[in-house]
Amino acid sequence: MRIRWKLFWLLAALSLVPLLLLRINSQFALSRLSDKLSARVGAHLVEEARIRMGRLVEDHARLLQSRRQALGLAVSMQAMAVEEALRNPSPPPLDPARVILLPAGPGTGMGRGRGMMGGGPESGLDGEDGRPGPDGEGLVDTPGYFRVAPDGTALPLPIDKNRLTLHLPVRLDRQKAGPRLDALATLLGPCRRIARDMGPLAHIQATLLADGLGALYPAKALASDAFDPRQAPWYLAALALPGPVWTSPQPEPGTGRVSVAVSSRVIGPDNTAAGATAIFTPLDDLLASVTMPGHIAGDVRTYLVVTEPDGAGRPALLVEAGEVRRSHGHGHGWRAYVTPSPLGSPDADVLRAVADDVAGGAPGVRRLTYEGQDCLAAYARTADNEALLQIAPVAEVLAEARAVAADVEASIKRLYVFGSLIAVAVMIALAFLSFSASRAVTRPILALTRAARRLADGDFSVRVSQPSQDEIGELGRVFNELAPRLDAHMRLCETVSLASEIQRSLLPAEPPDVPGLALAGTSRYCDETGGDYFDFLPFDGPKAGLLGVALGDVSGHGLEAALLMTTARALLRPRAAAPGSPAAIMADVNRELTRDTYGTGRFMTLFYLEIDRAAGTAVYARAGHDPAFLFDPATGRVTELTAKGMALGVAEGARYETGTVAGLTPGQVVLIGSDGLWEAENEAGEMFGKDRTRAILAQAAPKGAQAVLDALFAALDAFRGPRPLDDDVTLVVIAVTAPPQPRRTHAAA
């Protein structure tokens, strides 16, 4: 300790210690009182908010249920009106003043995302500016009716509440369809009554017959498209189930607003399904008044959540739609998710408890972490396996407690202001006497301190001057050498960390559960980052029932290899899910990847395989990758799966072949690997080799996919000994465990 500090602390001990002891004792007592008071007030406010939020969300849920019941009754009445109109043998002739008759293409505008019943934001009007075409004369802009552009901008949507829009597919003869058009034209009265009674809830009313004839209220001019409207989710649901049927939030017909649809089957005069009718309600209208009072919390998030079984069969909580903040007078008040997404909270146990309550129809209020904040989450049932969820930050609930604590702290400060003035005066005098004499000594230390702070903030260009030859000068010279070295080290660490993160996020954590197959796969990198990649692709949609398996090897290592792997994975996944053979998939991925890698010298080899369990077959393609191995227990032989194909990223127009494996039987095992396995060397320079790989595969295959994987890596480790890997090693093993299971078909209800 330097002399100036010794003198300073001696004077401070003689003059300030008694005063400081008294002040510390009093301040400690009052601080404890302030903390206890704040804690009690906070606990009371949190409990009060918990009770109020629980009551309010239950009230909101009941309000939502009553609105849904009213809409269900309204769509039933609408269906009865359609049935009555269709049974009328002599409907009044169509009045051109009461309808807009638009010819349509095959499925004009009644699809799930476009036109009359599809509601894509780009469809629904003839002109690009959102104004009606020639058939839209007399339409006017009406409050509550607008369409949403892709960028979220609200565009005009002129309508006419005194007319219907009728759609006549071009394949139907106008004369033959005349009676049914006349019958649909009589729906204007019932639609107007339902719209008057339901208000904003009956936003769009749609009717679609089995032959493609359709009616829409209120009237609006629409564009044609080629999508078959009878494939729309609301139409199929109405035909499949009796009574009013609710569908998930989806774009509203012709507006793009997030809406829910309640639809009902229409029975024709021959007592068979003649079509369906529906009412579309924007979520922000259906959930009007579902907001949390400001005295509880200002920043409240509202969601519609559902539960679906997870892989273990337990209910999992998923967000179906969520409220978003509006920055304009119009726009989306709610956002629907194409696929329900998990609620972003790290509290897995709390989410499981909430999911169990929602699945059981029980309301509740729980505390969880959401968006990095401690929050209260209140929920109540709105339908089977569906609930209204409202989340409020606890920090806003505790605002009053913080205000009380601030008042107490202010009082404590006022009590000590006089003593503080005296202490500060004495300390200033001591500081002046002590530090005035040491200014010359402390100046270089302060300069070094400021430079160190700048270095800590990330300014690696900072330097200090070191004119003296004493210890402080030596410290300055060391500091100037440290900054550039630390800069280079930080850059290297950031690069390696980023590449490692990319590698970890791209590889599957575990293989999917596919009946009849046992899967195993892993990658072992020779550096912190590598260029190998593998993936399992369970398909749905047009390829439902198929499993895609990919294994690739990017040239080189490090960040560039990881980025190229990311690009290839992003190109392969959506293309593999679409229809097409492995050769076509490989050609499309190569074409796009070549455009990104042209001139870089980077490329990637890839082996892609698709297995059809129902047919008991597999098809594959190679892009410059080593052939896969197939072990057949019937013969005890290991064969190679070969097909012609150039590495990805070399030539944009490269062509590929599709190979086929027919008659997959239990016990057969497919091994796909990277060349890092058989090209691995031991200390004597001997390669592991493909012959050794085949022998181990044949020996371990009867024990299953994971056994093959473990046996190969155990043999590799024993073979190379202490020598490190020179290349990445990636293996995927597919074992057939059951005979083919033909796909089951279910008749429509």
XYZ file of C-alpha atoms in Angstrom:
749
model
C 0.000 0.000 0.000
C 1.339 3.419 -0.937
C 1.909 6.182 1.621
C -0.874 8.405 0.277
C -3.359 5.568 0.849
C -2.030 4.880 4.354
C -2.439 8.529 5.286
C -5.883 8.664 3.756
C -7.189 5.616 5.629
C -5.671 6.733 8.959
C -7.487 10.062 8.843
C -10.659 8.340 7.698
C -10.524 5.875 10.609
C -10.163 8.655 13.209
C -12.911 10.891 11.848
C -15.372 8.804 9.865
C -15.520 5.334 11.418
C -17.870 6.215 14.345
C -20.187 8.140 12.023
C -20.140 5.413 9.412
C -20.957 2.709 11.984
C -24.044 4.577 13.158
C -25.150 5.276 9.622
C -24.584 1.677 8.487
C -26.568 0.270 11.413
C -29.538 2.575 10.835
C -29.442 2.154 7.085
C -29.304 -1.638 7.399
C -32.392 -1.678 9.630
C -34.386 0.599 7.354
C -33.242 -1.274 4.252
C -34.520 -4.526 5.745
C -37.821 -2.837 6.504
C -37.995 -1.564 2.914
C -37.209 -5.011 1.513
C -39.825 -6.739 3.651
C -42.457 -4.163 2.763
C -41.683 -4.407 -0.949
C -41.703 -8.225 -0.824
C -45.066 -8.343 0.924
C -46.637 -5.812 -1.412
C -45.187 -7.648 -4.418
C -46.467 -11.024 -3.234
C -49.912 -9.534 -2.647
C -49.987 -7.929 -6.090
C -48.856 -11.125 -7.815
C -51.515 -13.173 -6.031
C -54.168 -10.583 -6.842
C -53.086 -10.556 -10.498
C -53.127 -14.367 -10.551
C -56.729 -14.448 -9.313
C -57.908 -11.684 -11.643
C -56.141 -13.112 -14.678
C -57.673 -16.532 -14.007
C -61.167 -15.070 -13.766
C -60.738 -12.847 -16.782
C -59.345 -15.527 -19.075
C -62.230 -17.844 -18.068
C -64.692 -15.034 -18.879
C -62.963 -14.475 -22.209
C -63.048 -18.205 -22.963
C -66.773 -18.373 -22.181
C -67.346 -15.336 -24.397
C -65.428 -17.031 -27.207
C -67.445 -20.237 -26.728
C -70.720 -18.323 -26.886
C -69.642 -16.603 -30.095
C -68.674 -19.927 -31.604
C -72.019 -21.415 -30.614
C -73.784 -18.488 -32.235
C -71.740 -18.930 -35.405
C -72.472 -22.667 -35.405
C -76.193 -21.950 -35.183
C -75.872 -19.334 -37.918
C -74.121 -21.688 -40.328
C -76.758 -24.352 -39.615
C -79.452 -21.834 -40.531
C -77.468 -20.932 -43.617
C -77.255 -24.617 -44.599
C -81.032 -24.981 -44.125
C -81.589 -21.972 -46.369
C -79.380 -23.502 -49.074
C -81.182 -26.855 -48.816
C -84.566 -25.156 -49.035
C -83.435 -23.204 -52.107
C -82.198 -26.379 -53.811
C -85.476 -28.212 -53.097
C -87.534 -25.440 -54.683
C -88.569 -26.874 -58.110
C -89.347 -23.435 -59.544
C -87.093 -20.781 -58.068
C -87.646 -17.200 -59.264
C -85.480 -16.199 -62.223
C -82.102 -14.715 -61.440
C -82.258 -10.935 -60.992
C -79.109 -9.317 -62.477
C -79.577 -6.365 -60.135
C -79.163 -8.655 -57.097
C -76.163 -10.749 -58.161
C -72.769 -10.510 -59.829
C -72.390 -13.533 -62.117
C -68.754 -14.310 -62.853
C -67.593 -17.139 -65.127
C -64.697 -19.041 -63.581
C -61.893 -21.390 -64.554
C -61.724 -24.935 -63.205
C -62.164 -24.183 -59.534
C -62.284 -20.423 -59.653
C -61.546 -18.749 -56.429
C -62.976 -21.186 -53.912
C -59.708 -22.835 -52.951
C -57.876 -22.922 -49.732
C -55.604 -19.984 -50.393
C -56.737 -18.021 -53.442
C -59.698 -16.379 -55.094
C -63.284 -16.583 -53.941
C -62.894 -19.000 -51.071
C -59.123 -19.019 -50.779
C -58.334 -15.568 -49.510
C -54.775 -15.174 -50.683
C -53.833 -11.539 -50.283
C -52.854 -11.346 -53.909
C -56.194 -12.693 -55.157
C -59.730 -11.495 -55.015
C -59.647 -8.466 -57.331
C -59.056 -7.914 -61.026
C -56.730 -4.936 -60.861
C -53.288 -4.748 -59.286
C -54.371 -1.622 -57.419
C -57.167 -3.499 -55.649
C -60.057 -1.868 -57.551
C -62.894 -3.957 -59.027
C -63.002 -4.915 -62.685
C -65.932 -4.529 -65.069
C -68.079 -6.985 -63.116
C -67.517 -4.983 -59.931
C -69.515 -1.865 -60.856
C -71.450 -0.571 -57.903
C -69.053 -1.957 -55.292
C -67.997 0.499 -52.602
C -65.336 0.596 -49.915
C -66.915 -0.524 -46.646
C -65.508 -0.278 -43.099
C -64.295 -3.660 -41.892
C -63.594 -4.987 -45.412
C -60.057 -4.761 -46.729
C -57.441 -7.149 -48.098
C -53.906 -7.564 -46.827
C -50.970 -7.304 -49.228
C -47.912 -9.583 -48.736
C -46.115 -6.735 -46.950
C -49.014 -6.334 -44.486
C -50.436 -3.184 -46.075
C -54.236 -2.865 -46.013
C -55.663 -2.399 -49.532
C -59.250 -1.469 -50.448
C -61.753 -4.285 -50.967
C -64.966 -2.837 -52.447
C -68.119 -4.885 -51.702
C -71.891 -4.670 -52.058
C -74.039 -5.911 -49.163
C -77.139 -5.830 -51.370
C -75.854 -8.374 -53.878
C -74.409 -11.868 -54.118
C -71.462 -13.037 -56.209
C -72.265 -16.210 -58.167
C -69.529 -18.273 -59.845
C -70.222 -20.466 -62.849
C -67.377 -22.844 -63.833
C -66.711 -22.733 -67.549
C -67.209 -26.472 -67.834
C -70.898 -26.084 -66.901
C -73.523 -25.085 -69.436
C -75.253 -21.847 -68.498
C -78.672 -23.078 -69.530
C -78.403 -26.423 -67.716
C -77.051 -24.747 -64.583
C -79.738 -22.071 -64.741
C -82.145 -23.562 -62.106
C -79.335 -24.052 -59.593
C -78.046 -20.523 -60.249
C -81.565 -19.211 -59.725
C -81.747 -21.210 -56.483
C -78.408 -19.832 -55.237
C -79.548 -16.303 -56.087
C -82.387 -16.662 -53.543
C -79.776 -16.919 -50.745
C -79.361 -13.133 -50.715
C -82.169 -12.658 -48.190
C -81.029 -15.324 -45.700
C -77.407 -14.163 -45.966
C -78.386 -10.566 -45.275
C -80.417 -11.612 -42.238
C -77.574 -13.700 -40.853
C -75.072 -10.875 -41.483
C -77.409 -8.412 -39.751
C -77.895 -10.694 -36.727
C -74.250 -11.764 -36.360
C -72.634 -8.413 -37.169
C -68.847 -8.507 -37.796
C -68.729 -12.215 -36.901
C -70.420 -13.127 -40.215
C -67.720 -11.427 -42.268
C -67.825 -13.673 -45.359
C -70.575 -16.217 -46.194
C -69.736 -18.813 -48.824
C -71.639 -21.673 -50.444
C -70.073 -24.227 -52.812
C -71.947 -27.009 -54.611
C -70.438 -30.299 -55.701
C -70.444 -29.301 -59.390
C -68.433 -26.124 -58.678
C -71.275 -23.587 -58.588
C -70.662 -21.093 -55.780
C -72.171 -18.103 -54.015
C -70.425 -15.473 -51.897
C -71.896 -12.755 -49.693
C -71.301 -9.821 -49.647
C -70.673 -9.433 -53.366
C -67.216 -8.549 -54.639
C -65.375 -8.850 -57.941
C -62.935 -11.734 -58.013
C -60.061 -13.014 -60.157
C -59.979 -16.540 -61.595
C -57.391 -19.202 -60.859
C -56.924 -22.871 -61.553
C -57.235 -24.325 -58.056
C -60.152 -26.724 -57.426
C -62.229 -25.110 -54.641
C -63.584 -28.469 -53.581
C -60.174 -29.286 -52.104
C -60.414 -26.396 -49.623
C -60.052 -27.542 -45.966
C -63.391 -26.087 -44.862
C -65.246 -27.791 -47.741
C -63.668 -31.210 -47.162
C -64.253 -30.972 -43.401
C -67.940 -30.162 -43.894
C -68.428 -33.174 -46.191
C -66.532 -35.508 -43.859
C -68.233 -34.649 -40.556
C -71.839 -34.001 -39.521
C -73.017 -30.713 -38.072
C -71.060 -27.451 -37.907
C -67.319 -28.061 -38.314
C -64.566 -25.632 -37.286
C -61.301 -25.470 -39.171
C -57.977 -24.054 -38.026
C -57.154 -20.362 -38.558
C -56.503 -19.717 -42.253
C -56.489 -16.794 -44.738
C -59.992 -15.423 -45.292
C -61.525 -15.564 -48.819
C -60.249 -12.701 -50.931
C -58.787 -10.674 -48.033
C -55.867 -12.590 -46.575
C -56.984 -11.753 -43.018
C -56.402 -14.512 -40.482
C -59.830 -16.091 -39.955
C -61.564 -19.207 -38.704
C -64.249 -20.973 -40.722
C -67.315 -22.836 -39.499
C -68.877 -24.928 -42.245
C -71.768 -27.345 -42.644
C -72.757 -30.006 -45.137
C -75.630 -29.208 -47.544
C -78.064 -32.067 -48.281
C -79.624 -32.004 -51.742
C -83.143 -33.036 -52.804
C -81.895 -36.605 -53.348
C -80.775 -36.788 -49.663
C -77.094 -36.872 -50.624
C -74.393 -34.297 -49.985
C -74.887 -31.496 -52.522
C -72.061 -29.281 -51.280
C -71.130 -27.172 -48.244
C -71.661 -23.699 -46.848
C -69.452 -21.720 -44.473
C -69.079 -18.496 -42.498
C -65.606 -16.921 -42.196
C -64.817 -14.770 -39.144
C -61.555 -12.794 -38.731
C -59.791 -13.797 -35.528
C -59.549 -10.201 -34.356
C -63.362 -9.890 -34.640
C -64.011 -13.274 -33.026
C -61.655 -12.403 -30.172
C -62.766 -8.782 -29.811
C -62.682 -7.636 -26.162
C -60.272 -10.476 -25.276
C -57.744 -8.083 -23.739
C -56.286 -7.739 -20.281
C -57.190 -4.585 -18.263
C -54.350 -2.116 -17.946
C -54.457 -2.134 -14.133
C -53.239 -5.756 -14.184
C -50.575 -5.481 -16.892
C -50.097 -3.476 -20.060
C -47.993 -5.848 -22.136
C -50.222 -8.940 -22.373
C -49.789 -11.573 -25.086
C -52.884 -13.518 -26.152
C -52.712 -16.874 -27.953
C -54.959 -19.688 -29.100
C -53.209 -22.908 -28.090
C -53.950 -26.549 -28.835
C -52.592 -29.853 -27.582
C -51.332 -32.709 -29.738
C -49.699 -35.970 -28.631
C -45.902 -35.916 -28.651
C -43.645 -38.845 -29.450
C -44.319 -40.350 -25.997
C -48.086 -40.006 -26.342
C -48.346 -37.125 -23.836
C -50.097 -33.892 -24.778
C -47.781 -31.168 -26.076
C -48.721 -27.467 -26.032
C -48.685 -25.777 -29.466
C -49.562 -22.204 -30.495
C -52.209 -22.168 -33.231
C -52.624 -18.381 -33.541
C -51.322 -15.321 -31.754
C -52.194 -11.672 -31.368
C -49.745 -9.181 -32.908
C -49.390 -5.450 -32.329
C -50.926 -3.176 -34.960
C -48.943 -0.277 -36.298
C -51.711 0.956 -38.628
C -55.431 1.232 -38.488
C -55.723 -1.955 -40.525
C -53.593 -5.025 -40.884
C -53.385 -8.351 -39.188
C -54.596 -8.300 -35.585
C -53.852 -12.023 -35.379
C -51.295 -14.291 -36.992
C -52.026 -17.943 -37.759
C -49.263 -20.552 -37.960
C -49.180 -22.905 -40.964
C -48.074 -25.591 -38.525
C -48.833 -25.060 -34.810
C -45.572 -24.096 -33.110
C -44.355 -24.790 -29.553
C -44.610 -21.954 -27.044
C -41.148 -20.447 -26.625
C -40.433 -21.034 -22.936
C -37.516 -22.903 -21.319
C -39.781 -24.126 -18.482
C -40.534 -27.570 -19.918
C -42.181 -28.879 -16.734
C -44.581 -25.941 -16.582
C -45.455 -26.329 -20.275
C -46.198 -30.031 -19.728
C -48.474 -29.163 -16.788
C -50.311 -26.539 -18.871
C -50.664 -29.033 -21.745
C -52.168 -31.608 -19.360
C -54.659 -29.017 -18.074
C -55.650 -27.925 -21.597
C -56.078 -31.538 -22.712
C -58.274 -32.165 -19.659
C -60.269 -28.951 -20.128
C -59.094 -27.490 -16.796
C -58.353 -23.736 -16.418
C -55.390 -22.467 -14.463
C -52.755 -19.806 -13.834
C -49.074 -20.712 -13.743
C -45.785 -18.909 -13.560
C -43.259 -19.395 -16.337
C -40.404 -17.728 -18.190
C -41.409 -16.255 -21.563
C -39.210 -14.149 -23.840
C -36.679 -13.904 -21.036
C -39.199 -12.513 -18.534
C -40.883 -13.965 -15.458
C -44.578 -14.114 -16.445
C -48.019 -15.212 -15.306
C -49.820 -17.459 -17.811
C -53.609 -17.832 -17.469
C -55.574 -20.247 -19.647
C -59.107 -21.579 -20.025
C -60.828 -24.063 -22.352
C -62.456 -22.815 -25.552
C -62.957 -26.173 -27.296
C -61.738 -29.760 -27.089
C -57.926 -29.699 -26.747
C -57.972 -25.910 -27.306
C -57.612 -23.017 -24.879
C -57.219 -19.257 -24.706
C -53.822 -18.356 -23.203
C -52.849 -14.911 -21.909
C -49.329 -14.115 -20.680
C -48.450 -11.031 -18.607
C -44.954 -10.079 -17.326
C -44.687 -10.168 -13.539
C -42.472 -7.075 -13.687
C -45.444 -4.956 -14.766
C -47.617 -6.486 -12.045
C -44.954 -5.476 -9.507
C -44.810 -1.855 -10.657
C -46.725 -0.729 -7.566
C -44.356 -2.662 -5.294
C -41.410 -0.951 -6.934
C -43.089 2.412 -6.384
C -43.509 1.643 -2.666
C -39.879 0.601 -2.432
C -38.822 3.799 -4.194
C -40.782 5.924 -1.669
C -39.165 4.133 1.255
C -35.724 4.526 -0.243
C -36.360 8.229 -0.790
C -37.268 8.610 2.882
C -34.082 6.833 3.912
C -32.042 9.154 1.720
C -33.644 12.207 3.296
C -32.774 10.921 6.779
C -29.128 10.629 5.900
C -28.628 13.656 3.734
C -27.153 15.780 6.545
C -24.714 13.108 7.705
C -23.762 12.406 4.130
C -22.917 16.058 3.540
C -20.533 16.071 6.486
C -18.905 12.785 5.462
C -18.523 13.935 1.882
C -16.913 17.209 2.981
C -14.334 15.418 5.116
C -13.623 12.857 2.437
C -13.173 15.567 -0.184
C -10.610 17.314 1.997
C -8.730 14.083 2.585
C -8.883 13.164 -1.076
C -7.517 16.571 -2.090
C -4.573 16.318 0.291
C -3.778 12.713 -0.651
C -4.295 12.766 -4.384
C -2.857 16.205 -5.213
C 0.628 14.947 -4.324
C 0.207 11.658 -6.208
C -1.226 13.025 -9.435
C 1.984 12.519 -11.360
C 2.109 8.884 -10.281
C -1.527 8.096 -10.936
C -1.739 9.753 -14.384
C -0.093 6.876 -16.343
C -2.039 4.319 -14.301
C -5.317 6.075 -15.142
C -4.344 6.194 -18.809
C -3.624 2.469 -18.727
C -6.955 1.867 -16.959
C -8.874 3.783 -19.638
C -7.088 1.844 -22.366
C -7.889 -1.444 -20.606
C -11.581 -0.496 -20.461
C -11.573 0.262 -24.182
C -9.897 -3.065 -24.802
C -12.540 -4.800 -22.678
C -15.242 -3.091 -24.787
C -13.750 -4.611 -27.961
C -11.497 -1.772 -29.192
C -8.383 -3.742 -30.090
C -6.746 -0.752 -31.780
C -6.113 1.012 -28.454
C -2.459 1.704 -27.500
C -0.784 3.539 -24.593
C 2.376 5.598 -24.557
C 5.227 4.316 -22.347
C 7.880 7.040 -22.005
C 9.107 5.879 -18.595
C 11.421 2.941 -18.000
C 9.938 1.863 -14.671
C 7.420 -0.877 -13.911
C 4.499 1.227 -15.233
C 6.297 1.763 -18.538
C 6.998 -1.982 -18.805
C 3.316 -2.672 -18.119
C 2.367 -0.307 -20.957
C 4.664 -2.107 -23.404
C 3.186 -5.462 -22.441
C -0.293 -4.007 -22.894
C 0.551 -2.813 -26.423
C 1.743 -6.314 -27.324
C -1.348 -7.919 -25.801
C -4.007 -6.007 -27.787
C -3.222 -7.281 -31.326
C -2.686 -10.823 -30.061
C -6.002 -10.762 -28.246
C -7.707 -9.389 -31.367
C -6.406 -12.246 -33.515
C -7.330 -14.823 -30.883
C -10.888 -13.478 -30.536
C -11.432 -13.570 -34.286
C -10.213 -17.151 -34.435
C -12.456 -18.180 -31.533
C -15.507 -16.542 -33.099
C -14.899 -18.302 -36.414
C -14.446 -21.715 -34.830
C -17.427 -21.232 -32.512
C -19.692 -20.232 -35.391
C -18.632 -23.170 -37.517
C -19.107 -25.600 -34.627
C -22.569 -24.230 -33.927
C -23.563 -24.668 -37.564
C -22.316 -28.267 -37.555
C -24.222 -29.163 -34.385
C -27.489 -27.616 -35.553
C -27.530 -29.377 -38.924
C -27.066 -32.974 -37.813
C -30.083 -34.889 -36.434
C -29.916 -35.482 -32.699
C -31.446 -38.938 -33.104
C -32.934 -40.966 -35.957
C -36.707 -40.943 -36.508
C -38.883 -43.855 -35.422
C -39.882 -45.645 -38.644
C -41.869 -48.896 -38.322
C -40.035 -51.806 -39.927
C -36.654 -50.014 -39.975
C -33.834 -49.567 -37.478
C -31.770 -46.430 -38.128
C -28.453 -45.208 -36.767
C -26.126 -42.438 -37.817
C -23.341 -40.221 -36.498
C -20.443 -37.991 -37.567
C -16.983 -37.822 -36.051
C -14.940 -34.794 -37.092
C -11.187 -34.648 -37.222
C -11.250 -30.917 -36.339
C -13.659 -28.773 -34.339
C -15.648 -28.319 -37.548
C -15.971 -30.665 -40.489
C -17.424 -31.032 -43.933
C -19.520 -34.181 -43.516
C -23.325 -34.128 -43.310
C -26.129 -36.660 -42.896
C -29.880 -36.351 -42.493
C -33.071 -38.398 -42.116
C -36.097 -37.043 -43.999
C -39.484 -38.529 -42.995
C -41.965 -37.243 -45.579
C -45.616 -36.338 -45.502
C -47.809 -34.880 -48.220
C -47.214 -36.405 -51.680
C -44.393 -38.601 -50.336
C -46.133 -39.739 -47.162
C -44.849 -43.135 -46.077
C -41.409 -42.647 -47.657
C -38.143 -42.050 -45.789
C -35.281 -40.105 -47.308
C -31.684 -40.617 -46.127
C -28.847 -38.321 -47.196
C -25.095 -38.417 -46.514
C -22.694 -35.890 -47.972
C -19.050 -34.849 -47.802
C -18.081 -31.203 -48.440
C -14.599 -30.513 -49.699
C -12.359 -28.992 -47.050
C -13.082 -28.081 -43.416
C -13.880 -25.037 -41.328
C -16.420 -22.262 -41.712
C -16.588 -22.352 -45.521
C -17.381 -26.079 -45.512
C -20.026 -25.583 -42.849
C -21.684 -22.798 -44.852
C -21.699 -24.896 -48.027
C -23.222 -27.776 -46.089
C -25.932 -25.421 -44.793
C -26.740 -24.330 -48.334
C -26.902 -27.908 -49.626
C -29.134 -28.977 -46.745
C -31.476 -26.027 -47.312
C -31.741 -26.923 -51.006
C -32.152 -30.682 -50.468
C -34.862 -30.723 -47.804
C -37.681 -28.881 -49.636
C -36.762 -30.433 -52.987
C -36.722 -33.969 -51.575
C -40.194 -33.444 -50.078
C -41.582 -32.604 -53.522
C -42.405 -35.255 -56.136
C -39.541 -36.582 -58.225
C -36.995 -39.380 -58.479
C -33.667 -39.241 -56.612
C -31.961 -38.437 -59.921
C -34.288 -35.481 -60.518
C -33.814 -34.303 -56.933
C -30.050 -34.520 -57.256
C -30.084 -32.630 -60.574
C -32.204 -29.801 -59.139
C -30.046 -29.461 -56.023
C -26.865 -29.509 -58.126
C -28.186 -26.810 -60.453
C -28.922 -24.400 -57.591
C -25.756 -25.260 -55.644
C -23.525 -24.774 -58.693
C -24.787 -21.213 -59.062
C -23.624 -20.501 -55.505
C -20.249 -22.250 -55.721
C -19.248 -21.264 -59.273
C -15.648 -20.090 -59.305
C -14.955 -21.004 -55.646
C -13.548 -24.467 -56.255
C -15.883 -25.863 -53.611
C -17.945 -28.987 -54.232
C -19.813 -31.685 -52.328
C -20.394 -35.403 -52.818
C -23.780 -36.795 -51.802
C -25.552 -40.158 -51.609
C -29.369 -39.867 -51.435
C -31.686 -42.848 -50.762
C -35.505 -43.117 -50.511
C -37.110 -46.184 -48.900
C -40.744 -47.174 -49.548
C -41.723 -49.494 -46.677
C -45.109 -50.265 -48.217
C -43.573 -51.488 -51.478
C -40.454 -52.962 -49.894
C -38.206 -51.058 -52.322
C -35.526 -48.380 -52.246
C -34.325 -45.931 -54.910
C -31.133 -43.907 -54.757
C -28.770 -41.583 -56.609
C -25.065 -40.730 -56.223
C -23.384 -37.392 -56.754
C -19.728 -38.393 -56.859
C -20.052 -40.216 -53.522
C -18.736 -43.690 -52.757
C -21.354 -46.432 -53.302
C -23.376 -47.615 -50.336
C -23.080 -51.217 -49.109
C -26.019 -53.667 -48.973
C -25.756 -56.798 -46.820
C -28.160 -59.656 -47.697
C -28.452 -62.348 -44.966
C -29.883 -64.809 -47.504
C -26.577 -64.934 -49.384
C -24.244 -63.544 -46.745
C -22.797 -61.213 -49.390
C -22.176 -57.460 -49.315
C -22.871 -55.657 -52.599
C -22.450 -52.028 -53.625
C -25.253 -49.672 -54.687
C -23.830 -47.849 -57.702
C -25.228 -45.238 -60.053
C -23.597 -42.619 -62.256
C -23.428 -39.022 -61.103
C -20.982 -36.108 -60.762
C -20.262 -34.269 -57.486
C -22.565 -31.365 -56.629
C -21.340 -27.871 -57.479
C -19.054 -28.870 -60.354
C -21.227 -28.615 -63.481
C -24.661 -27.007 -63.576
C -26.048 -29.372 -66.203
C -24.812 -32.624 -64.677
C -27.100 -35.646 -65.058
C -27.693 -38.418 -62.567
C -29.005 -41.984 -62.581
C -31.564 -43.521 -60.247
C -30.701 -46.948 -58.866
C -33.304 -49.347 -57.479
C -33.247 -52.017 -54.763
C -36.293 -54.272 -55.035
C -37.627 -56.784 -52.537
C -36.193 -55.483 -49.261
C -36.494 -58.254 -46.672
C -35.913 -58.398 -42.906
C -32.254 -58.721 -42.031
C -30.941 -56.687 -44.961
C -28.703 -53.791 -43.913
C -27.646 -50.717 -45.914
C -24.459 -48.857 -44.911
C -23.754 -45.360 -46.275
C -20.448 -43.810 -45.281
C -17.881 -41.158 -46.082
C -14.417 -41.985 -47.354
C -12.903 -40.941 -44.038
C -13.632 -44.495 -42.793
C -11.931 -46.696 -45.356
C -9.186 -44.136 -46.107
C -8.196 -43.821 -42.422
C -4.566 -44.838 -41.795
C -2.757 -46.324 -38.824
C 0.732 -45.417 -37.659
C 2.200 -47.785 -40.257
C 0.430 -45.949 -43.115
C -1.966 -48.839 -43.798
C -5.529 -47.929 -44.847
C -8.602 -49.263 -43.058
C -10.025 -50.264 -46.462
C -13.394 -51.280 -47.855
C -12.731 -55.015 -47.467
C -12.430 -54.588 -43.717
C -15.612 -52.464 -43.798
C -17.540 -55.189 -45.648
C -16.361 -57.889 -43.236
C -17.395 -55.915 -40.142
C -20.758 -55.076 -41.752
C -21.492 -58.749 -42.491
C -20.448 -59.789 -38.984
C -22.444 -57.123 -37.059
C -25.508 -56.862 -39.340
C -27.597 -59.534 -37.522
C -27.306 -57.479 -34.314
C -28.981 -54.363 -35.762
C -28.166 -50.894 -37.079
C -26.622 -49.465 -33.895
C -24.474 -52.564 -33.460
C -23.056 -52.087 -36.980
C -22.303 -48.430 -36.209
C -20.612 -49.249 -32.888
C -18.629 -52.124 -34.392
C -17.249 -49.988 -37.224
C -16.130 -47.162 -34.935
C -14.655 -49.617 -32.417
C -12.716 -51.302 -35.203
C -11.566 -47.915 -36.538
C -10.309 -46.793 -33.103
C -8.466 -50.059 -32.574
C -6.978 -49.883 -36.084
C -5.588 -46.339 -35.967
C -4.394 -46.491 -32.355
C -3.054 -43.147 -31.080
C -2.968 -41.626 -34.567
C -5.650 -38.906 -34.929
C -8.168 -38.915 -37.751
C -7.042 -37.240 -40.974
C -10.604 -36.835 -42.318
C -14.166 -36.721 -41.038
C -15.988 -40.045 -40.628
C -19.771 -40.150 -41.098
C -21.853 -43.338 -41.148
C -25.566 -44.070 -41.572
C -26.919 -47.612 -41.100
C -30.407 -48.740 -42.184
C -31.582 -52.193 -41.078
C -34.815 -53.757 -42.361
C -36.557 -55.323 -39.344
C -40.005 -56.253 -40.721
C -41.567 -57.249 -44.057
C -43.303 -54.580 -46.168
C -46.578 -53.261 -44.776
C -48.999 -52.120 -47.540
C -50.524 -48.728 -46.912
C -54.018 -48.780 -45.492
C -56.718 -46.720 -47.177
C -59.666 -45.291 -45.259
C -63.044 -44.539 -46.776
C -64.265 -40.986 -46.275
C -66.779 -40.624 -43.465
